[in-house]
Coordinates of C-alpha atoms and ligand atoms in Angstrom, one line a residue:
M1 CA -3.5 -17.5 -2.4
I2 CA -7.0 -17.9 -3.6
I3 CA -9.3 -15.0 -2.7
K4 CA -12.5 -16.6 -1.3
S5 CA -14.0 -13.5 0.2
A6 CA -13.3 -9.8 0.3
E7 CA -15.6 -7.4 2.1
Y8 CA -15.6 -3.7 3.1
L9 CA -15.6 -3.2 6.9
A10 CA -15.4 0.5 7.7
S11 CA -13.6 3.8 7.2
Y12 CA -11.8 5.9 9.8
V13 CA -10.4 9.4 9.8
D14 CA -8.3 8.9 12.9
W15 CA -6.0 5.8 13.3
K16 CA -6.9 5.8 17.1
K17 CA -10.4 4.9 16.1
C18 CA -9.4 1.8 14.2
P19 CA -10.5 -1.2 16.2
E20 CA -7.8 -3.3 17.8
S21 CA -7.2 -6.4 15.8
R22 CA -5.1 -9.6 15.9
L23 CA -5.2 -10.0 12.1
P24 CA -2.2 -9.2 10.0
E25 CA -2.7 -5.9 8.1
Y26 CA -1.3 -4.6 4.8
A27 CA -1.7 -1.0 3.8
F28 CA -1.6 0.5 0.3
I29 CA -0.4 4.0 -0.4
G30 CA 0.8 6.1 -3.3
R31 CA 0.3 9.3 -5.2
S32 CA -3.3 10.0 -6.3
N33 CA -3.9 8.4 -9.7
V34 CA -1.0 5.9 -9.2
G35 CA -3.5 3.0 -9.8
K36 CA -4.2 2.1 -6.2
S37 CA -7.9 1.3 -6.6
S38 CA -7.3 -0.6 -9.8
L39 CA -4.6 -2.7 -8.1
I40 CA -6.7 -3.5 -5.1
N41 CA -9.4 -4.5 -7.5
M42 CA -7.1 -6.7 -9.5
L43 CA -5.6 -8.4 -6.4
T44 CA -8.9 -9.1 -4.8
G45 CA -11.0 -9.6 -7.9
H46 CA -13.8 -7.6 -6.3
G47 CA -14.8 -4.4 -8.1
K48 CA -16.9 -3.2 -5.2
L49 CA -13.8 -2.8 -3.0
A50 CA -12.2 -0.2 -5.3
K51 CA -15.6 1.5 -5.7
V52 CA -15.8 2.1 -1.9
S53 CA -12.3 3.5 -1.9
N54 CA -13.2 5.9 -4.7
T55 CA -16.4 7.2 -3.0
P56 CA -15.9 10.9 -2.3
G57 CA -15.3 11.3 1.5
K58 CA -13.8 7.9 1.8
T59 CA -10.7 8.8 -0.2
Q60 CA -9.4 10.8 2.8
C61 CA -10.0 7.9 5.1
I62 CA -8.3 4.8 6.3
N63 CA -10.5 2.2 4.6
Y64 CA -10.6 -1.3 6.0
F65 CA -11.3 -4.5 4.1
L66 CA -11.4 -8.1 5.3
I67 CA -9.9 -10.6 3.0
N68 CA -10.5 -14.4 3.3
E69 CA -11.6 -13.6 6.9
N70 CA -8.0 -13.7 8.0
W71 CA -6.2 -10.5 6.9
H72 CA -6.9 -6.8 6.5
L73 CA -6.3 -4.8 3.4
V74 CA -6.1 -1.1 4.3
D75 CA -6.5 1.5 1.6
L76 CA -4.8 4.8 2.7
P77 CA -5.5 8.2 1.3
G78 CA -3.4 9.0 -1.8
Y79 CA -0.8 11.8 -1.3
G80 CA 0.0 14.6 -3.7
F81 CA -3.5 15.3 -4.7
A82 CA -3.5 18.8 -6.3
K83 CA -7.2 19.6 -5.9
V84 CA -7.2 20.1 -2.1
S85 CA -5.4 22.8 0.0
Q86 CA -1.9 22.2 1.3
K87 CA -3.4 22.4 4.8
S88 CA -5.7 19.4 4.3
R89 CA -3.0 17.5 2.5
D90 CA -0.7 17.9 5.5
K91 CA -3.5 16.8 7.8
W92 CA -4.0 13.5 5.8
L93 CA -0.3 12.9 5.6
D94 CA 0.1 13.4 9.3
M95 CA -2.8 11.0 10.0
T96 CA -1.4 8.4 7.6
K97 CA 2.1 8.7 9.2
A98 CA 0.6 8.3 12.7
Y99 CA -1.3 5.2 11.6
M100 CA 1.9 3.7 10.2
R101 CA 4.0 4.5 13.2
N102 CA 1.4 3.2 15.7
R103 CA -0.6 0.4 14.2
K104 CA 0.7 -2.8 15.9
N105 CA -0.6 -5.4 13.5
L106 CA 0.6 -3.6 10.4
V107 CA 2.9 -6.1 8.7
Y108 CA 3.8 -4.2 5.5
V109 CA 3.1 -1.0 3.7
F110 CA 2.9 -1.4 -0.1
Q111 CA 4.0 1.8 -1.7
L112 CA 2.8 2.2 -5.3
I113 CA 5.0 3.8 -7.9
D114 CA 3.7 4.6 -11.4
S115 CA 6.1 2.8 -13.8
R116 CA 4.9 5.0 -16.7
I117 CA 6.6 8.2 -15.4
P118 CA 10.2 9.1 -14.3
P119 CA 11.0 9.1 -10.6
Q120 CA 9.0 11.7 -8.6
K121 CA 10.4 13.5 -5.6
I122 CA 7.2 13.1 -3.6
D123 CA 7.5 9.2 -3.8
L124 CA 11.2 9.2 -2.9
D125 CA 10.5 11.5 0.1
F126 CA 7.7 9.3 1.4
M127 CA 9.9 6.2 1.0
M128 CA 12.7 8.0 2.9
W129 CA 10.3 8.8 5.7
M130 CA 9.2 5.2 6.0
A131 CA 12.8 4.0 6.1
E132 CA 13.8 6.6 8.7
N133 CA 10.8 5.6 10.8
G134 CA 11.4 1.9 10.6
I135 CA 8.2 1.2 8.7
P136 CA 8.4 -2.1 6.8
F137 CA 7.6 -1.4 3.2
V138 CA 7.6 -3.0 -0.2
T139 CA 7.6 -1.2 -3.6
I140 CA 5.0 -1.9 -6.3
F141 CA 5.6 -0.5 -9.7
T142 CA 2.1 -0.1 -11.2
K143 CA 0.7 0.3 -14.8
N144 CA 3.3 -1.9 -16.3
D145 CA 1.2 -3.1 -19.3
K146 CA 4.1 -2.3 -21.7
P147 CA 7.2 -3.6 -19.9
S148 CA 9.8 -2.5 -22.4
K149 CA 8.5 1.0 -22.5
N150 CA 8.4 1.3 -18.7
R151 CA 11.7 -0.4 -18.0
P152 CA 13.8 2.9 -18.1
N153 CA 11.5 4.5 -15.5
I154 CA 11.8 1.5 -13.1
E155 CA 15.5 1.5 -13.5
A156 CA 15.7 5.2 -12.9
F157 CA 13.7 4.9 -9.7
E158 CA 15.9 2.0 -8.5
K159 CA 19.0 4.1 -9.3
E160 CA 17.5 6.9 -7.0
M161 CA 16.9 4.4 -4.3
L162 CA 20.5 3.1 -4.5
K163 CA 21.7 6.6 -3.6
F164 CA 20.4 5.9 -0.1
W165 CA 20.5 2.1 0.3
E166 CA 23.0 -0.5 -0.4
E167 CA 20.3 -3.0 -1.4
L168 CA 17.0 -2.4 -3.0
P169 CA 13.9 -2.9 -1.0
L170 CA 11.7 -5.8 -2.1
S171 CA 9.6 -4.8 -5.1
F172 CA 6.9 -6.1 -7.4
I173 CA 5.9 -5.1 -10.9
T174 CA 2.2 -5.1 -11.7
S175 CA -0.4 -4.2 -14.2
A176 CA -4.1 -4.0 -13.4
T177 CA -4.8 -4.4 -17.1
T178 CA -3.0 -7.7 -17.6
A179 CA -3.0 -8.9 -14.0
M180 CA 0.8 -9.1 -14.1
G181 CA 2.2 -9.5 -10.6
R182 CA -1.0 -10.7 -9.0
D183 CA 0.3 -14.2 -8.0
E184 CA 3.5 -12.7 -6.7
V185 CA 1.9 -10.0 -4.5
L186 CA -0.7 -12.4 -3.1
G187 CA 1.9 -15.1 -2.6
F188 CA 4.0 -12.7 -0.6
I189 CA 1.1 -11.7 1.6
D190 CA 0.3 -15.4 2.1
E191 CA 3.9 -16.0 3.3
M192 CA 3.8 -13.1 5.6
N193 CA 0.5 -14.1 7.1
R194 CA 2.0 -17.5 8.0
A195 CA 5.0 -15.8 9.6
F196 CA 2.7 -13.5 11.5
E197 CA 0.7 -16.5 12.8
D198 CA 3.8 -18.3 14.0
N199 CA 5.1 -15.2 15.8
F200 CA 1.7 -14.6 17.3
Q201 CA 1.6 -18.1 18.7
K202 CA 5.0 -17.8 20.1
M203 CA 3.9 -14.7 22.0
Q204 CA 1.0 -16.6 23.7
Ligands
LIG301 N1 -3.0 1.1 -18.6 C1 -3.2 1.0 -17.3 N2 -4.0 2.0 -16.7 C2 -4.2 1.9 -15.3 C3 -3.7 0.8 -14.6 N3 -4.0 0.9 -13.3 C4 -4.8 2.1 -13.2 N4 -4.9 2.6 -14.5 C5 -5.6 3.9 -14.8 O1 -5.0 4.9 -14.1 C6 -6.1 5.8 -13.6 C7 -6.0 5.9 -12.1 O2 -6.4 4.7 -11.6 P1 -7.0 4.5 -10.1 O3 -7.0 3.0 -9.8 O4 -8.3 5.2 -10.0 O5 -5.9 5.2 -9.3 P2 -5.9 5.7 -7.7 O6 -6.2 7.2 -7.7 O7 -4.5 5.5 -7.3 O8 -6.9 4.9 -7.0 C8 -7.4 5.3 -14.2 O9 -7.7 5.9 -15.4 C9 -7.0 3.8 -14.4 O10 -7.8 3.2 -15.4 C10 -2.9 -0.2 -15.3 O11 -2.4 -1.2 -14.7 N5 -2.7 0.0 -16.6
LIG302 MG1 -8.4 5.4 -5.8

């Protein structure tokens, strides 16, 4: 997929305020500092998008972007951020979960996992929650600039997942520094967009 345009639309604190849309939607989530803004930037090739997502105030919001005028990229608040109270962390997480459970045109959630560190409980817990709630998700291992160094972390994470699943969920390995994985992630979104269109036409 060639990115022809990428623009910021709006931010919402409540999923119920997100406007109804017939466009396929893909949401990005992960622990704070996992490299979410850098990945979004790398995928879309637009520095301004990540800048919006990093603006104080917007980091706790559901941030909407329109890509190629035919799909939505949604930047969700990072979880596990230590600098805020447990109470507001719970509030963001509840909001994010409500969005995932209720948003009708949400095609996939991309959960970002830092490939430079060993498996984290908070990531596995969130993944479990998505699986239990029937949220379609894909794993993205980020910051893989040095594949041989990170390989053990990715393998350890996969081993944790295999404790719960017979098969591994679909995953991609990316680096915002080298643009590794860019074509694969965008190709996957392209494919899903087509499937979404077909299904949508059938429903008419
Ligand atoms: N080496 C390397 N560093 C990265 C990569 N992606 C993000 N980072 C760094 O990780 C830190 C957090 O990145 P950011 O995109 O702001 O993470 P966010 O909090 O999840 O949005 C920053 O210092 C980035 O420069 C990557 O692919 N490779
Ligand atoms: Mg960010």
